[in-house]
Amino acid sequence: MEELKPSAANSSPLTPLGFLDRAAIVYGDSPSVIYQDTTFTWSQTRRRCLQLASTLSSLGIRRGHVVSVVAPNIPAMYELQFAVPFAGAILNNINTRLDARTVSVILRHSKSTLVFVDCASRDLVRQALSLFPSQHTKRPLLIFINDPTVQPQISSTVDFIDTYEGLVNKGNPTFEWIRPNNEWDPMILNYTSGTTSSPKGVVHCHRGEFIITVDTLIDWAVPKNPIFLWTLPIFHANGWSFPWGIAAVGGTNICVRRFDAGIVYSLIKRHQVTHMCGAPVVLNMLTNSPDNKPLEKPVHIMTAGAPPPAAVLHRTESLGFLVSHGYGLTETGGLVVTCAWKEKWNRLPATERARLKARQGVRTVAMTEVDVVGPNGESVKRNGLTVGEIVMKGGCVMLGYLNDPEGTRNCFKNGWFYTGDVGVMQEDGYLEIKDRSKDVIISGGENLSSVEVESVLYGHPAVNEAAVVARDDEYWGETPCAFVSLKEGVKKKPTEKDIIDYCRENMPHYMIPKTVVFKEELPKTSTGKIQKFILRQIAKQMGPLSQSRL
């Protein structure tokens, strides 16, 4: 066959931004974004995004500039996922629950040019800017996002050059958005979630975000016109690509400023919600809420971010939620492994179904390869026992870490992206995470999975949340230390001995926690991940466990 070469007609750069153009044509009169008493249609959302992009361009925002946003799940946050890259800039969503020091580090490291600031985060950003070194004279400009529903009202915006709505109103609705010159051009800069003390800047390109968006829609079988409730923070990996995905299928985005189980249940009923996402902690809060009751109609919920305990999955599905489970990282832009469900599993008992669904699963259709490898890069045996590091390759893997060539080199080896997560491969080819590599507990020469111990603890009827870390032990080297919060309204609170006795009945002896610490609430990031590095610090301060105290 003669050699044929790509032409301009078939080599246009891939980008998910074009989904909004199509949505305005196909679903123009359908609701796109609903927040409180405000409703926009898809044609209105596209016009507002173009107007904002137009104004950003007039302010001097150009290709390669980083534009940051510190905001919860409100309409402005949704629109910015399109508007900023429409102007050719790189979008940087910042976690609203970070401390001022970390926000300051991110703004300086990213060289942010402009920052959109939600009214509730005004003081946070002001403090972050105050921490800039005196010699750092080039500071980002601030845009104020007002919200009439937030009390008290903010009167002084002296630090801000304009308001969000002011920029929208000044823009040109016929602005031609700036398409990438190359699909590998950077589009997104996300910082890792803060479960470690030094978040890294993860850079994603237009091509990668296009691939993960389409891949996620296919894998979850999202239909046209879904009603999507934003219980997952958009600042967390761009809401697992769903801002662009919901535009692609003409859905409706239900925005909510903060997660509250009672509000979530009321919104599900009011808007006939069909889909939502969240970390396992969200599932736990939904099932433990006094407002919980069986749903009138099933709601699809995708969970990821930490291995979900089977007991939590079982309780969630008993309320009528249809749970799907996946695995991804900031570095993959969304979920790249999901527990693809088999019809024959529906005939199994509920507890067995939950156990199977707690596994991370298999690669999604657009991922090239996912494997678990040993120290020399060899694939581990598919026996569910041999642990190794999870590695992957595919089009949605990040370009690399911003200004961190060493960190980038360390995670890209032999053509694979090394995740730092420890897992096993089951006989049927399904992947199961056992731990982060730093969370594995080595006790008397045995490698313990903190995730497995936590899964048993979640089965205790009084336990609300559980996290297990290593505590130094004079005899065993390390032993499991369990941090536990209890459910509200528990009549008889269990003692440390009660928890240990429960574990003794439900797990091998060498895995039983030797220490149990009760806390009102476990420290978490805003994406629901328990901050184990804080718990490890507490365990270290407790000192080594001696035989005399056993």
XYZ file of C-alpha atoms in Angstrom:
550
model
C 0.000 0.000 0.000
C 1.245 3.479 -0.816
C 2.474 5.582 2.096
C -0.133 8.109 3.178
C 0.640 11.011 5.478
C -1.544 12.947 7.903
C -3.139 16.115 6.626
C -4.528 19.201 8.310
C -7.988 17.658 8.030
C -7.189 14.621 10.188
C -4.485 15.895 12.514
C -6.314 18.612 14.396
C -5.156 18.617 18.048
C -7.359 16.675 20.453
C -8.886 18.772 23.257
C -11.984 18.343 25.450
C -12.758 22.065 25.146
C -14.702 21.520 21.929
C -17.327 19.539 23.841
C -18.838 22.844 24.992
C -19.286 24.087 21.417
C -21.180 20.944 20.549
C -23.259 21.049 23.731
C -24.437 24.578 22.889
C -25.688 23.343 19.505
C -27.210 20.011 20.515
C -28.383 20.817 24.052
C -28.527 24.628 23.854
C -31.863 25.053 25.669
C -31.229 22.306 28.223
C -30.055 23.183 31.750
C -26.282 23.026 32.087
C -25.606 24.340 35.609
C -27.959 24.649 38.579
C -26.949 26.307 41.835
C -29.443 27.348 44.487
C -32.056 29.359 42.502
C -29.773 30.004 39.513
C -30.045 27.970 36.321
C -27.999 28.324 33.133
C -28.529 26.573 29.800
C -25.734 25.138 27.678
C -25.913 28.031 25.229
C -25.626 30.469 28.146
C -22.704 28.578 29.690
C -20.798 28.632 26.401
C -21.443 32.340 25.949
C -20.313 33.145 29.495
C -17.118 31.087 29.064
C -16.305 32.846 25.781
C -16.938 36.259 27.328
C -14.665 35.456 30.259
C -11.946 34.102 27.958
C -12.218 37.274 25.881
C -11.677 39.483 28.932
C -8.753 37.345 30.120
C -7.103 37.860 26.738
C -7.665 41.618 26.987
C -5.927 41.532 30.390
C -2.825 40.107 28.743
C -3.317 36.421 29.576
C -1.467 34.428 26.916
C -0.404 30.891 26.046
C 1.673 29.348 28.810
C 0.410 31.684 31.532
C -0.908 29.955 34.655
C -4.293 31.112 35.957
C -5.285 29.792 39.409
C -8.662 29.418 41.070
C -9.502 28.892 44.741
C -13.192 28.035 44.882
C -15.661 25.292 45.807
C -18.170 23.660 43.449
C -20.028 26.753 42.277
C -20.953 27.836 38.716
C -17.855 30.025 38.374
C -15.627 27.058 39.216
C -17.336 24.984 36.536
C -17.064 27.721 33.899
C -13.381 28.301 34.608
C -12.584 24.723 33.556
C -13.384 25.898 30.014
C -12.810 29.657 30.121
C -9.176 29.662 31.246
C -7.910 27.212 28.587
C -10.228 28.972 26.069
C -7.874 31.939 26.555
C -4.874 29.691 25.862
C -3.771 29.678 29.511
C -2.995 26.768 31.841
C -5.631 26.194 34.541
C -4.512 25.584 38.118
C -7.252 24.557 40.570
C -6.163 24.975 44.196
C -7.566 22.977 47.097
C -9.663 25.328 49.263
C -8.706 23.544 52.479
C -4.988 23.969 52.190
C -3.237 26.220 54.677
C -1.943 29.628 53.631
C 1.685 28.456 53.583
C 0.953 25.696 51.064
C -1.197 27.978 48.905
C 1.654 30.499 48.920
C 4.119 27.809 47.824
C 1.813 26.735 44.980
C 1.262 30.293 43.720
C 5.002 30.946 43.698
C 5.985 27.575 42.249
C 3.410 27.810 39.447
C 4.245 31.486 38.746
C 0.529 32.153 38.720
C -0.437 35.303 36.809
C -4.046 35.638 37.943
C -6.053 34.098 40.791
C -9.836 33.779 40.966
C -10.783 33.821 44.649
C -14.101 32.689 46.109
C -15.458 35.009 48.796
C -15.021 32.331 51.479
C -11.306 31.983 50.584
C -10.454 35.699 50.484
C -8.539 35.737 53.785
C -6.715 32.503 52.906
C -5.358 33.944 49.663
C -4.533 37.300 51.258
C -2.482 35.512 53.908
C -0.819 33.348 51.253
C 0.287 36.458 49.363
C 1.583 38.022 52.573
C 3.974 35.067 52.876
C 5.644 35.875 49.542
C 9.318 36.843 50.075
C 9.893 40.589 49.852
C 12.095 40.130 46.789
C 9.229 38.350 44.981
C 7.800 41.499 43.397
C 5.700 39.880 40.633
C 2.514 38.861 42.393
C -0.637 37.517 40.763
C -3.647 39.744 40.188
C -6.802 38.796 42.109
C -10.372 38.425 40.824
C -13.163 38.265 43.396
C -15.940 35.660 43.072
C -18.922 36.892 45.053
C -21.764 34.637 46.243
C -24.925 36.215 47.678
C -25.737 32.943 49.486
C -22.640 33.190 51.712
C -22.938 34.967 55.043
C -21.589 37.340 56.173
C -21.388 39.395 52.992
C -17.926 40.618 52.014
C -17.845 44.381 51.657
C -14.164 45.159 51.075
C -12.549 43.885 47.894
C -9.769 46.451 47.812
C -7.130 43.834 46.921
C -9.006 42.737 43.804
C -8.806 44.279 40.339
C -12.340 43.182 39.420
C -15.137 40.727 40.132
C -15.893 37.512 38.309
C -19.204 38.733 36.937
C -17.537 42.004 36.000
C -15.092 40.138 33.758
C -17.887 38.053 32.231
C -19.987 41.112 31.440
C -17.079 42.934 29.757
C -16.278 40.066 27.388
C -17.055 39.447 23.738
C -19.548 36.565 23.231
C -18.241 35.990 19.689
C -14.648 35.527 20.881
C -12.876 32.716 19.023
C -11.284 30.585 21.670
C -7.621 29.786 21.306
C -7.078 26.229 20.173
C -3.842 24.439 21.102
C -1.071 24.541 18.530
C -0.275 20.998 19.496
C -2.351 18.492 21.473
C 0.669 18.017 23.748
C 0.457 21.673 24.826
C -0.051 21.997 28.602
C -3.665 22.630 29.604
C -3.872 21.758 33.312
C -1.587 22.153 36.320
C -2.801 20.225 39.376
C -0.953 19.822 42.644
C -0.963 16.514 44.457
C -3.518 16.294 47.237
C -1.453 17.150 50.278
C -1.282 13.703 51.905
C 2.458 14.368 51.875
C 4.133 17.549 53.031
C 5.406 18.604 49.599
C 2.752 18.623 46.842
C 4.065 18.325 43.287
C 2.803 20.233 40.253
C 1.324 17.728 37.806
C 1.145 18.932 34.188
C -1.482 17.524 31.807
C -1.874 18.270 28.112
C -4.982 18.723 25.938
C -4.569 15.237 24.478
C -4.417 13.561 27.872
C -7.508 15.371 29.153
C -9.436 14.474 25.991
C -8.529 10.812 26.364
C -9.394 10.556 30.076
C -12.708 12.371 29.546
C -13.943 10.109 26.756
C -12.503 7.050 28.469
C -14.372 7.770 31.722
C -17.699 8.320 29.963
C -17.341 5.001 28.147
C -16.165 3.024 31.162
C -18.965 4.270 33.438
C -21.485 4.012 30.571
C -22.708 7.565 31.226
C -25.837 8.147 29.088
C -27.003 11.375 27.462
C -28.561 13.999 29.737
C -27.423 12.685 33.151
C -28.136 14.761 36.256
C -24.728 15.033 37.926
C -24.414 16.158 41.550
C -21.036 17.700 42.369
C -20.134 15.941 45.623
C -16.580 15.529 44.313
C -14.456 18.706 44.549
C -13.744 20.056 41.077
C -10.324 21.134 42.352
C -9.469 17.456 42.793
C -8.030 16.359 39.416
C -10.576 18.587 37.657
C -13.406 16.546 39.122
C -12.033 13.386 37.477
C -12.617 15.050 34.056
C -16.400 15.332 34.515
C -16.665 19.111 33.875
C -15.818 18.368 30.249
C -17.526 14.969 30.247
C -20.923 16.274 31.366
C -20.750 18.841 28.550
C -20.038 16.049 26.060
C -23.254 14.229 27.000
C -25.412 17.299 27.615
C -25.976 16.625 31.299
C -26.968 18.957 34.104
C -24.411 19.965 36.742
C -25.908 20.408 40.217
C -23.467 22.573 42.173
C -23.141 22.538 45.952
C -20.638 24.558 47.998
C -19.891 21.919 50.604
C -20.700 18.316 51.349
C -23.515 17.844 53.812
C -25.346 14.523 53.810
C -28.734 16.105 54.525
C -28.321 18.629 51.706
C -27.126 15.896 49.357
C -30.181 13.740 50.014
C -32.484 16.736 49.473
C -30.769 17.633 46.180
C -30.980 14.038 44.978
C -34.734 14.113 45.511
C -35.303 17.657 44.225
C -33.351 17.278 40.979
C -33.752 13.520 40.370
C -29.964 13.091 40.456
C -28.648 10.141 38.435
C -24.868 10.329 38.950
C -22.370 11.512 41.565
C -18.792 10.834 42.641
C -16.821 10.862 45.854
C -14.136 9.286 47.956
C -15.088 6.393 50.269
C -15.418 8.923 53.111
C -18.384 10.410 51.207
C -20.039 6.990 51.102
C -19.372 6.592 54.798
C -20.958 9.963 55.590
C -24.004 9.167 53.460
C -24.602 5.825 55.155
C -24.039 7.139 58.684
C -26.209 10.232 58.258
C -29.462 10.407 60.265
C -31.071 11.585 56.996
C -30.294 8.358 55.187
C -33.183 6.340 53.884
C -33.683 4.139 50.833
C -33.597 6.168 47.617
C -36.743 6.567 45.524
C -34.686 5.907 42.386
C -31.226 4.361 42.046
C -28.285 6.774 41.893
C -24.993 5.800 40.263
C -22.041 6.725 42.446
C -18.393 6.332 41.498
C -15.933 6.072 44.355
C -12.149 6.239 44.301
C -9.305 7.948 46.121
C -8.705 5.244 48.733
C -9.522 1.539 48.886
C -13.154 1.416 50.106
C -13.923 -1.040 52.910
C -16.327 -3.774 51.799
C -18.601 -3.003 54.765
C -19.041 0.597 53.584
C -19.816 -0.551 50.032
C -22.413 -2.975 51.348
C -24.161 -0.301 53.444
C -24.146 2.181 50.555
C -25.717 -0.221 48.095
C -28.359 -1.247 50.626
C -29.683 2.349 50.408
C -30.131 2.118 46.641
C -26.866 3.592 45.392
C -25.292 1.726 42.474
C -21.626 1.833 43.408
C -18.789 1.671 40.901
C -15.226 1.589 42.136
C -12.140 2.886 40.388
C -8.544 3.911 40.870
C -6.543 6.795 39.535
C -4.106 9.473 40.560
C -3.593 13.183 40.036
C -0.881 12.027 37.633
C -3.451 10.199 35.452
C -6.063 12.960 35.458
C -8.831 10.597 36.553
C -9.754 6.950 36.878
C -7.735 4.539 34.766
C -8.562 1.284 36.560
C -12.128 0.248 37.426
C -13.756 -2.818 38.875
C -15.480 -3.893 35.655
C -18.524 -5.775 36.860
C -19.405 -9.261 35.660
C -23.026 -10.346 35.361
C -22.395 -13.650 37.125
C -21.290 -11.785 40.278
C -24.853 -10.532 40.786
C -25.831 -14.029 41.904
C -23.362 -13.964 44.806
C -24.278 -13.014 48.399
C -24.181 -9.290 49.165
C -21.074 -9.527 51.339
C -19.160 -11.368 48.601
C -20.292 -8.834 45.987
C -18.998 -6.030 48.202
C -15.661 -7.808 48.661
C -15.231 -8.169 44.903
C -16.261 -4.565 44.278
C -13.665 -3.350 46.794
C -10.979 -4.443 44.343
C -9.646 -1.755 42.017
C -10.119 -3.910 38.909
C -8.769 -3.753 35.363
C -7.495 -1.012 33.074
C -10.064 1.155 31.347
C -10.396 0.814 27.578
C -8.168 3.789 26.739
C -5.300 2.783 29.020
C -2.548 0.908 27.222
C -1.252 -1.294 30.040
C -1.505 -1.646 33.819
C 0.618 -4.128 35.749
C 2.042 -4.989 39.154
C 5.801 -5.487 39.109
C 8.539 -6.681 41.418
C 11.789 -4.909 42.310
C 13.402 -5.817 38.965
C 10.429 -4.757 36.872
C 9.093 -8.291 36.404
C 5.327 -8.959 36.527
C 4.295 -10.532 39.810
C 2.452 -13.837 39.932
C -1.320 -13.652 39.578
C -2.035 -15.299 42.902
C -3.482 -12.457 44.974
C -0.556 -12.776 47.376
C 2.631 -11.540 45.724
C 2.859 -7.787 46.213
C 4.563 -5.320 43.908
C 4.341 -1.748 42.695
C 1.511 -0.706 40.391
C 2.770 0.632 37.058
C 0.944 1.883 33.992
C 1.262 3.454 30.579
C -1.330 5.308 28.525
C -2.239 8.558 26.826
C -3.656 10.261 29.907
C -0.538 9.892 32.061
C 0.885 13.310 32.930
C 3.617 15.054 30.971
C 5.616 15.313 34.196
C 6.113 17.355 37.357
C 6.543 21.102 36.906
C 10.138 22.267 37.491
C 11.011 18.882 39.011
C 13.093 16.860 36.539
C 14.362 14.525 39.267
C 10.850 13.728 40.495
C 9.749 13.138 36.912
C 12.688 10.805 36.227
C 12.054 8.846 39.407
C 8.477 7.927 38.447
C 9.106 7.263 34.739
C 11.224 4.136 34.341
C 11.584 1.670 31.469
C 8.615 3.162 29.638
C 6.302 2.847 32.663
C 4.822 5.305 35.138
C 5.531 4.016 38.661
C 2.652 4.975 40.965
C 4.182 4.281 44.381
C 1.134 2.158 45.230
C 1.519 -1.439 46.356
C -0.875 -4.083 45.062
C -1.424 -7.654 44.002
C -2.818 -9.195 40.844
C -5.611 -11.663 41.429
C -5.887 -14.908 39.469
C -8.644 -13.425 37.290
C -6.441 -10.501 36.252
C -8.069 -7.950 38.570
C -5.782 -5.561 40.423
C -6.141 -4.954 44.147
C -4.330 -2.229 46.044
C -2.750 -3.273 49.297
C -1.158 0.018 50.335
C 0.895 3.023 49.485
C 4.494 1.847 49.605
C 5.149 4.072 52.616
C 2.089 2.696 54.458
C 3.145 -0.956 54.471
C 3.845 -2.090 58.042
C 6.736 -4.497 58.531
C 6.184 -6.433 61.728
C 8.534 -9.234 62.673
C 9.536 -9.610 59.036
C 5.916 -9.833 57.832
C 4.571 -7.172 55.460
C 1.179 -5.991 56.724
C -1.343 -4.113 54.636
C -2.843 -1.252 56.615
C -5.748 -1.295 54.135
C -6.659 -4.879 55.089
C -6.650 -4.055 58.800
C -8.785 -0.962 58.143
C -11.263 -3.016 56.147
C -11.873 -5.260 59.153
C -12.179 -2.289 61.521
C -14.893 -0.755 59.332
C -16.941 -3.877 59.938
C -17.258 -3.047 63.650
C -20.775 -1.665 64.216
C -19.534 1.294 66.294
C -16.672 2.388 64.001
C -17.211 5.424 61.803
C -13.699 5.864 60.383
C -10.476 3.921 60.751
C -6.872 4.403 59.702
C -3.893 2.227 60.536
C -0.222 3.242 60.579
C 2.995 1.747 61.888
C 4.122 2.321 65.464
C 7.643 1.487 66.541
C 7.804 -1.677 68.604
C 10.822 -2.702 70.689
C 10.320 -6.375 69.888
C 8.562 -6.598 66.507
C 10.143 -3.518 64.904
C 6.713 -2.143 63.929
C 3.152 -3.024 64.887
C -0.209 -1.701 63.650
C -1.577 1.367 65.429
C -5.263 1.972 64.726
C -6.842 5.419 64.849
C -10.612 5.178 65.156
C -13.563 7.571 65.247
C -16.932 6.322 66.459
C -20.401 6.794 65.030
C -22.629 9.415 66.590
C -25.211 8.119 69.005
C -23.324 4.949 69.959
C -24.821 3.915 73.300
C -21.980 1.737 74.499
C -18.632 3.029 73.342
C -16.086 0.271 72.783
C -12.790 0.299 74.661
C -9.365 -0.329 73.192
C -9.661 -3.935 74.392
C -13.056 -4.311 72.689
C -11.600 -3.210 69.347
C -8.572 -5.471 69.692
C -10.789 -8.433 70.651
C -12.941 -7.776 67.583
C -9.838 -7.787 65.395
C -8.627 -10.981 67.019
C -11.844 -12.673 65.884
C -11.635 -11.383 62.320
C -7.994 -11.319 61.176
C -4.714 -13.220 61.468
C -2.937 -12.734 64.776
C 0.094 -10.925 63.321
C -2.183 -8.230 61.788
C -4.009 -7.299 65.019
C -3.409 -3.676 66.111
C -1.414 -3.472 69.309
C -2.566 0.112 69.876
C -5.978 1.741 69.389
C -6.392 5.520 69.582
C -9.884 7.036 69.653
C -10.349 10.436 67.998
C -13.457 12.523 67.347
C -12.436 12.932 63.712
C -9.493 11.711 61.664
C -7.443 14.340 59.795
C -8.364 14.419 56.111
C -7.689 16.377 52.976
C -10.714 18.034 51.394
C -10.851 15.207 48.873
C -11.540 12.759 51.687
C -8.130 11.124 51.943
C -7.046 10.501 55.503
C -3.747 12.250 56.152
C -1.713 9.341 57.386
C 1.464 11.371 57.627
C -0.164 13.265 60.508
C -1.168 9.995 62.176
C 2.336 8.645 61.681
C 3.686 11.709 63.480
C 1.303 11.079 66.396
C 2.336 7.418 66.550
C 5.993 8.425 66.543
C 5.413 10.874 69.398
C 3.844 8.038 71.399
C 7.225 6.322 71.383
C 7.995 2.643 70.798
C 5.715 -0.004 72.240
C 7.533 -2.133 74.809
C 6.740 -5.692 75.839
C 6.059 -4.477 79.364
C 3.067 -2.542 78.046
C 1.518 -5.453 76.141
